[in-house]
Short mmCIF file of C-alpha atoms in Angstrom, two decimals:
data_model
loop_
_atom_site.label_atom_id
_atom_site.label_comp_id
_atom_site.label_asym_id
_atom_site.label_seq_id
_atom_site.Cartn_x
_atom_site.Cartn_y
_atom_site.Cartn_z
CA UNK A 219 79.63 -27.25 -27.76
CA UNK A 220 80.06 -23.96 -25.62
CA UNK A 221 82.97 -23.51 -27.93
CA UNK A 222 81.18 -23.01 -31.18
CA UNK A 223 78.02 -21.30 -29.59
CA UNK A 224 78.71 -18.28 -30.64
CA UNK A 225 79.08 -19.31 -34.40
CA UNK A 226 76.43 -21.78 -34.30
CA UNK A 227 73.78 -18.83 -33.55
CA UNK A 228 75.63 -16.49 -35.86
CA UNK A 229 75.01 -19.25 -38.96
CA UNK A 230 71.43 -19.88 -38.06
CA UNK A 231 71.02 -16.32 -37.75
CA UNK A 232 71.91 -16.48 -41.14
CA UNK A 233 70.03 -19.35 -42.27
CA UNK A 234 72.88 -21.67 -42.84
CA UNK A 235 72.60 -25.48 -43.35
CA UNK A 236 74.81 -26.94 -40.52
CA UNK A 237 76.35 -30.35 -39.85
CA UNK A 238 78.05 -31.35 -36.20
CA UNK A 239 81.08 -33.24 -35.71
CA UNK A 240 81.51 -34.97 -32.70
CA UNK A 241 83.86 -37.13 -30.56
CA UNK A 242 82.17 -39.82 -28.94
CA UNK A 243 84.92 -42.40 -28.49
CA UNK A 244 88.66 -42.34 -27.85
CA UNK A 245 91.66 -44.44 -27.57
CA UNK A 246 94.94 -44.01 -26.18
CA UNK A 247 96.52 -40.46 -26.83
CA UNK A 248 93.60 -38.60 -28.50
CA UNK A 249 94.39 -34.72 -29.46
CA UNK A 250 90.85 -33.89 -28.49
CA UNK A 251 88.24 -35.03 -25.04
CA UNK A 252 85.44 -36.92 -25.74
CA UNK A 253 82.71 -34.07 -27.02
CA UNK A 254 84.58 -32.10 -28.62
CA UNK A 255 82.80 -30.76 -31.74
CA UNK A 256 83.88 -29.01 -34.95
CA UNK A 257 80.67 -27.58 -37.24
CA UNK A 258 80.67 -27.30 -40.98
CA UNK A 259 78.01 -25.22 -42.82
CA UNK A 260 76.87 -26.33 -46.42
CA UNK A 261 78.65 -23.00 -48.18
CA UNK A 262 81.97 -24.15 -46.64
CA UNK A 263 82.57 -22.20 -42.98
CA UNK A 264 83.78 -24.47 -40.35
CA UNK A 265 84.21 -23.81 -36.29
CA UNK A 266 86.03 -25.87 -33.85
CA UNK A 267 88.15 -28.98 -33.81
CA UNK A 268 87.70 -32.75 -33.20
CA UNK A 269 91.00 -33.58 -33.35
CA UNK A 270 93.50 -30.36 -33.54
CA UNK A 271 94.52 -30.51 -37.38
CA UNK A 272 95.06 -33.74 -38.18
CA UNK A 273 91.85 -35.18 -39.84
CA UNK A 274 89.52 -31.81 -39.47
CA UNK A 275 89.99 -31.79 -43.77
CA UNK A 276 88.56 -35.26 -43.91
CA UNK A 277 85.61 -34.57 -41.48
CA UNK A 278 84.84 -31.53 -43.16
CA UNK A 279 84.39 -33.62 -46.79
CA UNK A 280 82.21 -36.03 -45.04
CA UNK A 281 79.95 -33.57 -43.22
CA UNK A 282 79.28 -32.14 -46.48
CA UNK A 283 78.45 -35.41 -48.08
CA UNK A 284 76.07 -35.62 -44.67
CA UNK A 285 74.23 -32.33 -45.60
CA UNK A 286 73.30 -33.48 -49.04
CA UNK A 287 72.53 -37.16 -47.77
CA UNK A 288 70.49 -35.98 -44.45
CA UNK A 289 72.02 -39.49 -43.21
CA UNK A 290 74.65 -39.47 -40.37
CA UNK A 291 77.58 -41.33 -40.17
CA UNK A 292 80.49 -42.49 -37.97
CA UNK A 293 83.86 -42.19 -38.99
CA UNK A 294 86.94 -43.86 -37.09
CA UNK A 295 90.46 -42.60 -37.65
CA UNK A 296 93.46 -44.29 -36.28
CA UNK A 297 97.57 -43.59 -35.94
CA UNK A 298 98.77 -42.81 -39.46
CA UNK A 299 100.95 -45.25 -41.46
CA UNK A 300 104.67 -44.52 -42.02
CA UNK A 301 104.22 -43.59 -45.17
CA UNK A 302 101.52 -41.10 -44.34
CA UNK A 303 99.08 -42.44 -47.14
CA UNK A 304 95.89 -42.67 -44.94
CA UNK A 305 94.16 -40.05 -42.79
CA UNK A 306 94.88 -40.88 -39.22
CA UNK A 307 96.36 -39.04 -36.40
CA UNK A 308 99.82 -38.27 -35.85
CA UNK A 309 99.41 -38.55 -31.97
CA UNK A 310 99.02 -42.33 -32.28
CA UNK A 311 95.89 -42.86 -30.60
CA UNK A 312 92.06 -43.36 -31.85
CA UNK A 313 89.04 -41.70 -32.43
CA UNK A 314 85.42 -42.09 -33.51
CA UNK A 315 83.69 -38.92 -34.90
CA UNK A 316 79.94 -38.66 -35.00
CA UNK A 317 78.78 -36.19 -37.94
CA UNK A 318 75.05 -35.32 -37.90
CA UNK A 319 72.69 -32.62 -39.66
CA UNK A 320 71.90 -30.05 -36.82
CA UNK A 321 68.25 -30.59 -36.43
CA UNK A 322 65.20 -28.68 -34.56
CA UNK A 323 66.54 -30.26 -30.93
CA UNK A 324 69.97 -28.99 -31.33
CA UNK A 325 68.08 -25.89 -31.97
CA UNK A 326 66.63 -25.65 -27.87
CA UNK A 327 69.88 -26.99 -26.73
CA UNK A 328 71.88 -24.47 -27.91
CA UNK A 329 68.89 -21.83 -26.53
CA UNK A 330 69.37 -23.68 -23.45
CA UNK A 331 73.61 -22.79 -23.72
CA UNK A 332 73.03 -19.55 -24.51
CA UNK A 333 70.69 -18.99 -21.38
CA UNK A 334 73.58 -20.70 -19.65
CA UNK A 335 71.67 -23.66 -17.76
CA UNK A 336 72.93 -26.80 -17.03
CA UNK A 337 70.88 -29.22 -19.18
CA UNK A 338 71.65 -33.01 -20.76
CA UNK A 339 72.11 -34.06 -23.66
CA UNK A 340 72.19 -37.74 -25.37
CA UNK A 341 72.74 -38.91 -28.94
CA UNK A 342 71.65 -42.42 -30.45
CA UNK A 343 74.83 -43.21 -32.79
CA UNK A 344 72.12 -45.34 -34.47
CA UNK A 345 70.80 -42.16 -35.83
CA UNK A 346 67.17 -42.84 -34.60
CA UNK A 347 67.03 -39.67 -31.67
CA UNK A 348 68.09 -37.47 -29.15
CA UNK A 349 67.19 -36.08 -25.89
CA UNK A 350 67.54 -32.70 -24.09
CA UNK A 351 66.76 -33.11 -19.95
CA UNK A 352 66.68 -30.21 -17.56
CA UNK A 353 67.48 -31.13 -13.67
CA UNK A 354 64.37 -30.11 -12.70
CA UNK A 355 62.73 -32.85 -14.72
CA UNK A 356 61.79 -31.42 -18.01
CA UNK A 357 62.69 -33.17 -21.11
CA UNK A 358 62.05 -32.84 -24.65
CA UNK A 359 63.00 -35.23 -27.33
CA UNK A 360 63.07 -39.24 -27.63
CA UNK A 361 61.58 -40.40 -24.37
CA UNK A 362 62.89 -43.75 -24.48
CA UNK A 363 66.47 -41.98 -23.41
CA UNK A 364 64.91 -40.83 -20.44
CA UNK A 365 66.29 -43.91 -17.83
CA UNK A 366 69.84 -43.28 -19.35
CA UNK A 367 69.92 -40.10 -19.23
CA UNK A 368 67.67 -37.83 -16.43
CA UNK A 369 69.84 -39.72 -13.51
CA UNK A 370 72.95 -38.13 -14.81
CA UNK A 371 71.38 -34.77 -15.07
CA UNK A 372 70.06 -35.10 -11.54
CA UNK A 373 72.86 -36.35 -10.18
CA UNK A 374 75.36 -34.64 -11.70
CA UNK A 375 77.74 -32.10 -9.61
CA UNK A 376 80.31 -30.92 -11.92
CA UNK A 377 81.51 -27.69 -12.73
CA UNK A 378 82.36 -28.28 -16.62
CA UNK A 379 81.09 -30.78 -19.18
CA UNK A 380 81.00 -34.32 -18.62
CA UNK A 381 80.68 -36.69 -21.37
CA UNK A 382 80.03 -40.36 -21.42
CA UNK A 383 79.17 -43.29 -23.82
CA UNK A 384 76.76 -45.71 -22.50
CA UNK A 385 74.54 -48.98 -23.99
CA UNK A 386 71.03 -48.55 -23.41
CA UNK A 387 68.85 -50.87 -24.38
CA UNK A 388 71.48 -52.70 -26.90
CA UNK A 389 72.42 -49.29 -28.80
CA UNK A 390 75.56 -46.85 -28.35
CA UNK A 391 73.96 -43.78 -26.75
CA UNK A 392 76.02 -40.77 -26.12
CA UNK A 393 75.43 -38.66 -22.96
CA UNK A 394 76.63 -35.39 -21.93
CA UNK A 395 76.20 -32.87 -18.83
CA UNK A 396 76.63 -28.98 -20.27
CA UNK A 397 76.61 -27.45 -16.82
CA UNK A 398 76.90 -23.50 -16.61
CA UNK A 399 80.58 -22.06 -17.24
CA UNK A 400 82.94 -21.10 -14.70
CA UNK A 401 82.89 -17.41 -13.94
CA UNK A 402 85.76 -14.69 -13.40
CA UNK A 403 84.46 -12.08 -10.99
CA UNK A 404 86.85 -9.38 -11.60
CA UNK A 405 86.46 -6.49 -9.12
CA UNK A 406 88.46 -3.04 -10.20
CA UNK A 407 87.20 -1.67 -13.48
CA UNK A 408 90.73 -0.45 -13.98
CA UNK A 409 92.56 -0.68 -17.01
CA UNK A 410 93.49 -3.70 -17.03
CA UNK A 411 90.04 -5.18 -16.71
CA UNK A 412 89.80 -4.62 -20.33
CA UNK A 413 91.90 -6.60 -21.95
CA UNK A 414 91.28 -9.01 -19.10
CA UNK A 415 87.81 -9.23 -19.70
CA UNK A 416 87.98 -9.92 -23.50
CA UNK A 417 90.44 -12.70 -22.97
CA UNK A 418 88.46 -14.54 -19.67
CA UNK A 419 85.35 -14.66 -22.68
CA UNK A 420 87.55 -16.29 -25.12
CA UNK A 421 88.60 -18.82 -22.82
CA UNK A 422 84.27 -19.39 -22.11
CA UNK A 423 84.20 -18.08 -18.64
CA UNK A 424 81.05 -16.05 -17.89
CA UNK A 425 82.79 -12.26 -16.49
CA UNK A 426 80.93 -10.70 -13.85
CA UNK A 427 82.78 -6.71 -13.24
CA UNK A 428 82.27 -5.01 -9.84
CA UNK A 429 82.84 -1.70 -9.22
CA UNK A 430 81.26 1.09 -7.33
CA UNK A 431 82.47 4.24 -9.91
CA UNK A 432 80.08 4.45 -12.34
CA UNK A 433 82.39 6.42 -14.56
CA UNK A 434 84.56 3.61 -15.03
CA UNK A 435 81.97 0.67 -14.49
CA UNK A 436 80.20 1.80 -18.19
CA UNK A 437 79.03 -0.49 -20.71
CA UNK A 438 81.22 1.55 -23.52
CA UNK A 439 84.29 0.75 -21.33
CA UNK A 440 83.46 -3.01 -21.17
CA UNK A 441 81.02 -4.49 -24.25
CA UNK A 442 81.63 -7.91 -23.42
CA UNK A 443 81.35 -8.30 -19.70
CA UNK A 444 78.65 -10.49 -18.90
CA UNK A 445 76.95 -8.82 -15.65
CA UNK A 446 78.28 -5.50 -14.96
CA UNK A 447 77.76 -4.53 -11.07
CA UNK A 448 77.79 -0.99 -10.01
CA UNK A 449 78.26 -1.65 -6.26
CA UNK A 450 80.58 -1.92 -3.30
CA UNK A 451 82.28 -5.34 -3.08
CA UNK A 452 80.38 -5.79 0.44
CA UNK A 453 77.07 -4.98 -1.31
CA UNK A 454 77.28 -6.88 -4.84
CA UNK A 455 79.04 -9.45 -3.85
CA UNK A 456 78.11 -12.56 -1.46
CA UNK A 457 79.95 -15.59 -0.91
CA UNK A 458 76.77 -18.01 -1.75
CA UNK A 459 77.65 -16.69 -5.64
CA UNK A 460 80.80 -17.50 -5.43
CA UNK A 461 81.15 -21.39 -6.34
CA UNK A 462 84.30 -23.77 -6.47
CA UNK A 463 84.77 -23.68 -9.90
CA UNK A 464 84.53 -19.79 -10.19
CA UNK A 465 87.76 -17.37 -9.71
CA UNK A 466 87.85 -13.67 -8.08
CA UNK A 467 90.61 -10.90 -9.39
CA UNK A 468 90.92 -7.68 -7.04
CA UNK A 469 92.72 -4.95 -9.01
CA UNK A 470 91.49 -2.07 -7.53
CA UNK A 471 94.83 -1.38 -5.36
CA UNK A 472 92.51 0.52 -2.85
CA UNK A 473 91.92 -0.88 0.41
CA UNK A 474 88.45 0.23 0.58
CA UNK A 475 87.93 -2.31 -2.36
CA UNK A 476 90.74 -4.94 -1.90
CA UNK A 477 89.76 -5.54 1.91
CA UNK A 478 85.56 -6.18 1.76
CA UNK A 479 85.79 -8.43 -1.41
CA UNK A 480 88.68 -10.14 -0.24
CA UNK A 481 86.56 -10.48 2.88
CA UNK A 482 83.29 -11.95 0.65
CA UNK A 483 86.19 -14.70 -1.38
CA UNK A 484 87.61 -15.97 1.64
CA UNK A 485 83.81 -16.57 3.20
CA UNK A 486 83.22 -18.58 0.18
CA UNK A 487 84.67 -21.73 -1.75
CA UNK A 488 85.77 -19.75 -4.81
CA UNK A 489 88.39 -22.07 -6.06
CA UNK A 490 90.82 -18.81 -7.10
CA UNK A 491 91.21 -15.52 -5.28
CA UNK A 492 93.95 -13.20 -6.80
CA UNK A 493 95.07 -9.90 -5.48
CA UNK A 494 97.01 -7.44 -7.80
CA UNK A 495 99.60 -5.18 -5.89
CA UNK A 496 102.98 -5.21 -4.28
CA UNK A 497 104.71 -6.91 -2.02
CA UNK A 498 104.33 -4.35 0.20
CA UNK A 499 100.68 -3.77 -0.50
CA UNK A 500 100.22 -8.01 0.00
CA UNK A 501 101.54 -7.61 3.67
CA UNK A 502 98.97 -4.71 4.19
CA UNK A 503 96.08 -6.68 2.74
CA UNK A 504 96.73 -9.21 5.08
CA UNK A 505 97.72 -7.54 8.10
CA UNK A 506 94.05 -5.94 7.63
CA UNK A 507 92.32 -9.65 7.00
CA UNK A 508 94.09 -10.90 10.42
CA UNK A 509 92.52 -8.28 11.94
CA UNK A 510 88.87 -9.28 10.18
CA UNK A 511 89.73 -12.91 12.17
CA UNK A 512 91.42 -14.89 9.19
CA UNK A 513 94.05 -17.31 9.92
CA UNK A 514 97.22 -18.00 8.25
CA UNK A 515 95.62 -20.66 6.03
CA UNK A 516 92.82 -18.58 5.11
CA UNK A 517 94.92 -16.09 3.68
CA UNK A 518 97.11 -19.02 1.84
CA UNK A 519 94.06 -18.72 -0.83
CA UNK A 520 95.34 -15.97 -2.18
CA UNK A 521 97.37 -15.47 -5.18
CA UNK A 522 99.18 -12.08 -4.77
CA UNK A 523 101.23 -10.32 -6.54
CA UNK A 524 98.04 -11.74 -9.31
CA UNK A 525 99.69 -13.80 -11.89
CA UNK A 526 102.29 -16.16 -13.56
CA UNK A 527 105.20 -14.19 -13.32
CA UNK A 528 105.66 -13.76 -17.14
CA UNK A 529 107.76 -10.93 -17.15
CA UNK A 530 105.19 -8.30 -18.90
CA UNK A 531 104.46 -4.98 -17.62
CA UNK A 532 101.69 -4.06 -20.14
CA UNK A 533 98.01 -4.45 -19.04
CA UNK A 534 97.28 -6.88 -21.77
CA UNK A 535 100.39 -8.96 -20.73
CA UNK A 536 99.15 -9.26 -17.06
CA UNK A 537 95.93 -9.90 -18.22
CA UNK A 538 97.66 -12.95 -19.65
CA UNK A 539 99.49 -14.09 -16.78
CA UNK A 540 96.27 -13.34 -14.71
CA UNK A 541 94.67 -15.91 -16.72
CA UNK A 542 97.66 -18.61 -16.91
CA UNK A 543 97.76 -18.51 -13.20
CA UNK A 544 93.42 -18.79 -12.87
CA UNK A 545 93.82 -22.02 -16.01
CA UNK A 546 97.09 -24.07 -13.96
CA UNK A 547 94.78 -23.63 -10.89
CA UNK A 548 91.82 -25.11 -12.12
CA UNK A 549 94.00 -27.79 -13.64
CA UNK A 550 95.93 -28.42 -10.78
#
């Protein structure tokens, strides 16, 4: 759902009609995870993917046929024949696709996306209700969900979606966990924060930039960034913010940066800390840490010289291999 947030407010912005696709089952080797959602509007735009090419044209025909019928509607697709004369996936596995009209309670969760809190979400795939649940205990929607779903939301300690099909009460109910999204503290608004912060929100990760030079730390510089800190590492950063999901770039190549936030990341369970520089400028980092009182396999939890070693030179390009490194971490 994060995904497609951005379109999904565009179009109702807009006043579009808008159907959602998603997958609530799967069998064997499925192109798409279970919630993965693709959204049609009634004058034709579509967002997202439920299954990576292979049966998006099909869905899209039926989620229009489900914005002039108001009625939703499940629709299983299967390995293609030999002959290719059926829609079906070329992967060989199986899928079920949910299509539904968006309605007024997709309408608060996808407030509650954009405010970035972790909220639940079920679907009956009888058609007859949802319901949106907070941790804290508010809900809104059909209350008879509440025992399937409020235990998962209270319970649930994830850093990324989580998505589940249960029975409750004798019907399919789907149930899923939208927690808030990773985050990429980058500190060094340097040049190649740029490009690095454009791509980090196209890959969904909230940015947050830190740096203390408020000529370079400027919203005209950096649109997109999510929470721009003017501050000292030591001062706007603390290692309670910092959370096992969440990554940490240094690119300021200045000691008087590098040292105190490499100081807050290695206080904290940041799952990623990266350090742009040298070789040479890696053993000073260091040397300076050991001095701090970190061990040998503290300073293991850094990534330095930052980065996949793709071969590029251009700040785009390491902004790239930044990332690649940050994404085979997380899925390591």
């Amino acid at each position: 759902m994060q995904q497609i947030l951005n379109d999904l407010t565009r179009w109702l912005a807009s006043n579009e009609t808008i159907a959602l696709a998603t997958v609530v089952r799967t069998e064997g080797s499925s192109p798409r995870p279970l919630g993965s959602r693709m959204a049609v509007t009634a004058s034709g735009l579509m967002a997202g993917s439920v299954s990576g090419g292979c049966v998006e044209g099909d869905v899209f025909r039926e989620a229009q046929d489900v914005l002039e019928s108001g009625e939703p509607r499940s629709l299983e697709y299967d390995a293609v024949d030999e002959e290719g004369w059926h829609v079906g996936l070329a992967c060989g596995g199986a899928l079920e696709v949910y299509v539904e009209p968006l309605v007024d309670i997709h309408l608060s969760l996808i407030d509650a996306l954009n405010r970035e809190e972790t909220v639940g979400f079920a679907t009956c795939l009888d058609g007859t209700g949802h319901l949106l649940a907070w941790p804290d205990g508010r809900v809104e929607g059909d209350q008879s969900l509440v025992s399937a779903l409020q235990p998962l939301v209270a319970s649930d300690p994830s850093p990324a979606s989580t998505a589940v099909i249960q029975t409750h009460e004798g019907d399919d109910v789907f149930l899923e966990i939208f927690s808030r999204p990773a985050t990429l503290t980058i500190v060094g608004a340097v040049h190649i924060a740029v490009p690095l912060v454009t791509m980090a929100r196209l890959l969904g990760l909230h940015v947050r930039l830190v740096d203390a030079r408020r000529a370079f730390a400027t919203r005209e510089r950096f649109p997109d960034v999510d929470d721009l800190v003017v501050a000292w590492p030591q001062d706007g950063l603390t290692p309670q913010i910092l959370r096992p999901q969440d990554a940490l770039v240094v690119l300021t190549h200045d000691p008087k940066f590098d040292v105190p936030a490499l100081e807050v990341a290695l206080r904290s369970p940041v799952g990623y800390i990266g350090l742009l520089g040298s070789s040479s400028t890696q053993a000073k980092r260091r040397a300076a840490l050991r001095e701090k009182g970190f061990d040998e396999q503290d300073l293991t939890r850094i990534h330095g010289p930052v980065g996949l070693d793709l071969g590029g030179r251009r700040p785009p390009e390491i902004a790239v291999a930044i990332l690649a490194e940050i994404v085979a971490a997380q899925n390591a």
